Amino acid sequence: TLQALPQRFQKDLAKGVSASFQLNIGKAANCYMTIENQVCSLSPGLCENPTVVLTTDEKTWVEICNGQLGGITAAVTGRLK
């Protein structure tokens, strides 16, 4: 699901957006996503100065990506920080 992020990216909605997202997904993955000039890229490791840091477990991440759990619901219930 992480590898699919750049393909699922809707560049038309990102006009003027410049951001980086540190994704800490359980023990399985630490990577970051960068949005710049309507292009989304995914890189392994840690982002030096992320705009946003998202931390969750693998099960929650899969549920969010599959549309089974909303991001707001996950955050409010403490499953996404």
Short mmCIF file of N, CA and C in Angstrom, two decimals:
data_model
loop_
_atom_site.label_atom_id
_atom_site.label_comp_id
_atom_site.label_asym_id
_atom_site.label_seq_id
_atom_site.Cartn_x
_atom_site.Cartn_y
_atom_site.Cartn_z
N THR A 1 0.80 -1.20 0.00
CA THR A 1 0.00 0.00 0.00
C THR A 1 0.85 1.27 0.00
N LEU A 2 2.00 1.24 0.64
CA LEU A 2 2.88 2.41 0.61
C LEU A 2 3.37 2.71 -0.80
N GLN A 3 3.77 1.67 -1.51
CA GLN A 3 4.29 1.85 -2.86
C GLN A 3 3.25 2.42 -3.80
N ALA A 4 1.98 2.23 -3.49
CA ALA A 4 0.90 2.72 -4.37
C ALA A 4 0.59 4.21 -4.16
N LEU A 5 1.13 4.81 -3.13
CA LEU A 5 0.80 6.22 -2.86
C LEU A 5 1.07 7.15 -4.04
N PRO A 6 2.24 7.11 -4.66
CA PRO A 6 2.46 8.03 -5.79
C PRO A 6 1.49 7.79 -6.96
N GLN A 7 1.09 6.54 -7.19
CA GLN A 7 0.15 6.25 -8.28
C GLN A 7 -1.27 6.72 -7.95
N ARG A 8 -1.62 6.72 -6.68
CA ARG A 8 -2.96 7.13 -6.25
C ARG A 8 -3.06 8.65 -6.05
N PHE A 9 -1.94 9.31 -6.13
CA PHE A 9 -1.85 10.76 -5.91
C PHE A 9 -2.68 11.51 -6.95
N GLN A 10 -3.46 12.47 -6.50
CA GLN A 10 -4.30 13.28 -7.38
C GLN A 10 -3.65 14.65 -7.55
N LYS A 11 -2.79 14.77 -8.56
CA LYS A 11 -1.98 15.97 -8.72
C LYS A 11 -2.80 17.24 -8.91
N ASP A 12 -3.99 17.13 -9.49
CA ASP A 12 -4.83 18.31 -9.70
C ASP A 12 -5.24 18.96 -8.38
N LEU A 13 -5.29 18.18 -7.31
CA LEU A 13 -5.66 18.70 -6.00
C LEU A 13 -4.47 19.26 -5.23
N ALA A 14 -3.28 19.13 -5.78
CA ALA A 14 -2.07 19.54 -5.08
C ALA A 14 -1.42 20.80 -5.66
N LYS A 15 -2.16 21.55 -6.41
CA LYS A 15 -1.61 22.77 -7.00
C LYS A 15 -1.20 23.73 -5.88
N GLY A 16 0.05 24.13 -5.91
CA GLY A 16 0.59 25.05 -4.91
C GLY A 16 1.01 24.40 -3.60
N VAL A 17 0.90 23.07 -3.51
CA VAL A 17 1.26 22.36 -2.28
C VAL A 17 2.74 21.99 -2.31
N SER A 18 3.40 22.27 -1.21
CA SER A 18 4.78 21.85 -0.99
C SER A 18 4.85 21.30 0.43
N ALA A 19 4.98 19.98 0.55
CA ALA A 19 4.93 19.36 1.87
C ALA A 19 5.69 18.04 1.89
N SER A 20 6.09 17.64 3.08
CA SER A 20 6.72 16.33 3.26
C SER A 20 6.05 15.65 4.45
N PHE A 21 5.82 14.34 4.31
CA PHE A 21 5.12 13.55 5.30
C PHE A 21 5.99 12.39 5.73
N GLN A 22 6.39 12.37 7.00
CA GLN A 22 7.10 11.22 7.54
C GLN A 22 6.07 10.17 7.89
N LEU A 23 6.23 8.96 7.37
CA LEU A 23 5.29 7.86 7.60
C LEU A 23 5.98 6.79 8.43
N ASN A 24 5.55 6.66 9.67
CA ASN A 24 6.09 5.63 10.57
C ASN A 24 4.99 4.58 10.73
N ILE A 25 5.11 3.50 9.98
CA ILE A 25 4.08 2.47 9.93
C ILE A 25 4.57 1.23 10.67
N GLY A 26 4.25 1.14 11.94
CA GLY A 26 4.65 0.01 12.75
C GLY A 26 6.15 -0.25 12.68
N LYS A 27 6.51 -1.50 12.74
CA LYS A 27 7.91 -1.89 12.65
C LYS A 27 8.32 -2.13 11.20
N ALA A 28 7.34 -2.14 10.31
CA ALA A 28 7.58 -2.54 8.92
C ALA A 28 8.22 -1.45 8.08
N ALA A 29 7.88 -0.18 8.34
CA ALA A 29 8.32 0.84 7.39
C ALA A 29 8.51 2.20 8.03
N ASN A 30 9.60 2.83 7.69
CA ASN A 30 9.82 4.24 7.92
C ASN A 30 10.18 4.81 6.57
N CYS A 31 9.33 5.69 6.08
CA CYS A 31 9.59 6.31 4.80
C CYS A 31 8.95 7.69 4.81
N TYR A 32 9.18 8.44 3.76
CA TYR A 32 8.54 9.74 3.68
C TYR A 32 8.07 10.02 2.27
N MET A 33 6.98 10.80 2.23
CA MET A 33 6.38 11.19 0.97
C MET A 33 6.57 12.69 0.82
N THR A 34 6.98 13.10 -0.36
CA THR A 34 7.18 14.51 -0.66
C THR A 34 6.25 14.92 -1.79
N ILE A 35 5.61 16.06 -1.61
CA ILE A 35 4.77 16.65 -2.67
C ILE A 35 5.37 17.99 -3.04
N GLU A 36 5.74 18.12 -4.30
CA GLU A 36 6.37 19.34 -4.80
C GLU A 36 6.03 19.48 -6.28
N ASN A 37 5.57 20.66 -6.70
CA ASN A 37 5.23 20.91 -8.10
C ASN A 37 4.26 19.88 -8.66
N GLN A 38 3.27 19.51 -7.86
CA GLN A 38 2.23 18.55 -8.23
C GLN A 38 2.78 17.15 -8.52
N VAL A 39 3.93 16.83 -7.95
CA VAL A 39 4.54 15.51 -8.09
C VAL A 39 4.69 14.90 -6.70
N CYS A 40 4.30 13.65 -6.57
CA CYS A 40 4.42 12.92 -5.32
C CYS A 40 5.53 11.88 -5.45
N SER A 41 6.44 11.86 -4.48
CA SER A 41 7.49 10.84 -4.49
C SER A 41 7.58 10.20 -3.11
N LEU A 42 8.01 8.96 -3.08
CA LEU A 42 8.14 8.19 -1.85
C LEU A 42 9.59 7.77 -1.72
N SER A 43 10.18 8.00 -0.54
CA SER A 43 11.58 7.66 -0.30
C SER A 43 11.70 6.89 1.01
N PRO A 44 12.65 5.95 1.08
CA PRO A 44 12.85 5.22 2.33
C PRO A 44 13.57 6.08 3.36
N GLY A 45 13.40 5.72 4.62
CA GLY A 45 14.15 6.39 5.68
C GLY A 45 13.38 7.51 6.35
N LEU A 46 14.15 8.43 6.92
CA LEU A 46 13.58 9.53 7.69
C LEU A 46 13.73 10.84 6.94
N CYS A 47 12.71 11.66 7.03
CA CYS A 47 12.71 12.98 6.43
C CYS A 47 13.38 13.94 7.42
N GLU A 48 14.28 14.77 6.94
CA GLU A 48 15.03 15.66 7.82
C GLU A 48 14.13 16.68 8.53
N ASN A 49 13.18 17.25 7.83
CA ASN A 49 12.32 18.28 8.42
C ASN A 49 10.90 18.15 7.87
N PRO A 50 10.15 17.11 8.31
CA PRO A 50 8.82 16.87 7.73
C PRO A 50 7.81 17.94 8.12
N THR A 51 6.87 18.18 7.22
CA THR A 51 5.74 19.05 7.51
C THR A 51 4.78 18.35 8.47
N VAL A 52 4.59 17.05 8.26
CA VAL A 52 3.67 16.23 9.05
C VAL A 52 4.34 14.90 9.37
N VAL A 53 4.12 14.39 10.58
CA VAL A 53 4.57 13.05 10.95
C VAL A 53 3.34 12.21 11.28
N LEU A 54 3.19 11.09 10.58
CA LEU A 54 2.08 10.16 10.83
C LEU A 54 2.64 8.86 11.38
N THR A 55 2.08 8.40 12.50
CA THR A 55 2.54 7.18 13.13
C THR A 55 1.34 6.28 13.41
N THR A 56 1.45 5.03 13.00
CA THR A 56 0.38 4.06 13.22
C THR A 56 0.94 2.65 13.11
N ASP A 57 0.10 1.66 13.35
CA ASP A 57 0.52 0.27 13.17
C ASP A 57 0.12 -0.19 11.76
N GLU A 58 0.65 -1.34 11.36
CA GLU A 58 0.41 -1.85 10.01
C GLU A 58 -1.07 -2.11 9.74
N LYS A 59 -1.77 -2.70 10.71
CA LYS A 59 -3.19 -3.03 10.54
C LYS A 59 -4.01 -1.76 10.28
N THR A 60 -3.79 -0.73 11.06
CA THR A 60 -4.52 0.52 10.88
C THR A 60 -4.22 1.14 9.53
N TRP A 61 -2.95 1.13 9.12
CA TRP A 61 -2.57 1.71 7.83
C TRP A 61 -3.29 1.00 6.67
N VAL A 62 -3.34 -0.32 6.73
CA VAL A 62 -4.02 -1.09 5.67
C VAL A 62 -5.50 -0.76 5.66
N GLU A 63 -6.12 -0.66 6.83
CA GLU A 63 -7.54 -0.32 6.90
C GLU A 63 -7.81 1.07 6.32
N ILE A 64 -6.93 2.02 6.59
CA ILE A 64 -7.08 3.37 6.02
C ILE A 64 -6.93 3.32 4.50
N CYS A 65 -5.92 2.65 4.02
CA CYS A 65 -5.66 2.58 2.58
C CYS A 65 -6.77 1.85 1.83
N ASN A 66 -7.38 0.87 2.47
CA ASN A 66 -8.46 0.09 1.83
C ASN A 66 -9.83 0.76 1.98
N GLY A 67 -9.87 1.90 2.65
CA GLY A 67 -11.14 2.60 2.83
C GLY A 67 -12.02 2.02 3.92
N GLN A 68 -11.48 1.13 4.73
CA GLN A 68 -12.25 0.51 5.81
C GLN A 68 -12.28 1.39 7.06
N LEU A 69 -11.35 2.32 7.15
CA LEU A 69 -11.22 3.20 8.31
C LEU A 69 -10.85 4.59 7.82
N GLY A 70 -11.57 5.59 8.25
CA GLY A 70 -11.26 6.96 7.87
C GLY A 70 -10.09 7.50 8.68
N GLY A 71 -9.30 8.35 8.06
CA GLY A 71 -8.15 8.94 8.74
C GLY A 71 -8.53 9.73 9.98
N ILE A 72 -9.63 10.47 9.91
CA ILE A 72 -10.08 11.26 11.07
C ILE A 72 -10.49 10.33 12.20
N THR A 73 -11.24 9.29 11.88
CA THR A 73 -11.64 8.32 12.90
C THR A 73 -10.41 7.68 13.53
N ALA A 74 -9.44 7.32 12.72
CA ALA A 74 -8.21 6.70 13.25
C ALA A 74 -7.48 7.67 14.18
N ALA A 75 -7.44 8.95 13.83
CA ALA A 75 -6.76 9.93 14.67
C ALA A 75 -7.51 10.17 15.97
N VAL A 76 -8.83 10.31 15.90
CA VAL A 76 -9.64 10.58 17.09
C VAL A 76 -9.58 9.43 18.08
N THR A 77 -9.50 8.21 17.56
CA THR A 77 -9.45 7.03 18.44
C THR A 77 -8.03 6.68 18.87
N GLY A 78 -7.05 7.47 18.45
CA GLY A 78 -5.67 7.24 18.85
C GLY A 78 -4.91 6.20 18.05
N ARG A 79 -5.52 5.71 16.99
CA ARG A 79 -4.85 4.69 16.17
C ARG A 79 -3.88 5.31 15.16
N LEU A 80 -4.08 6.59 14.87
CA LEU A 80 -3.20 7.34 13.98
C LEU A 80 -2.78 8.60 14.71
N LYS A 81 -1.48 8.79 14.81
CA LYS A 81 -0.96 9.96 15.53
C LYS A 81 -0.12 10.79 14.61
#
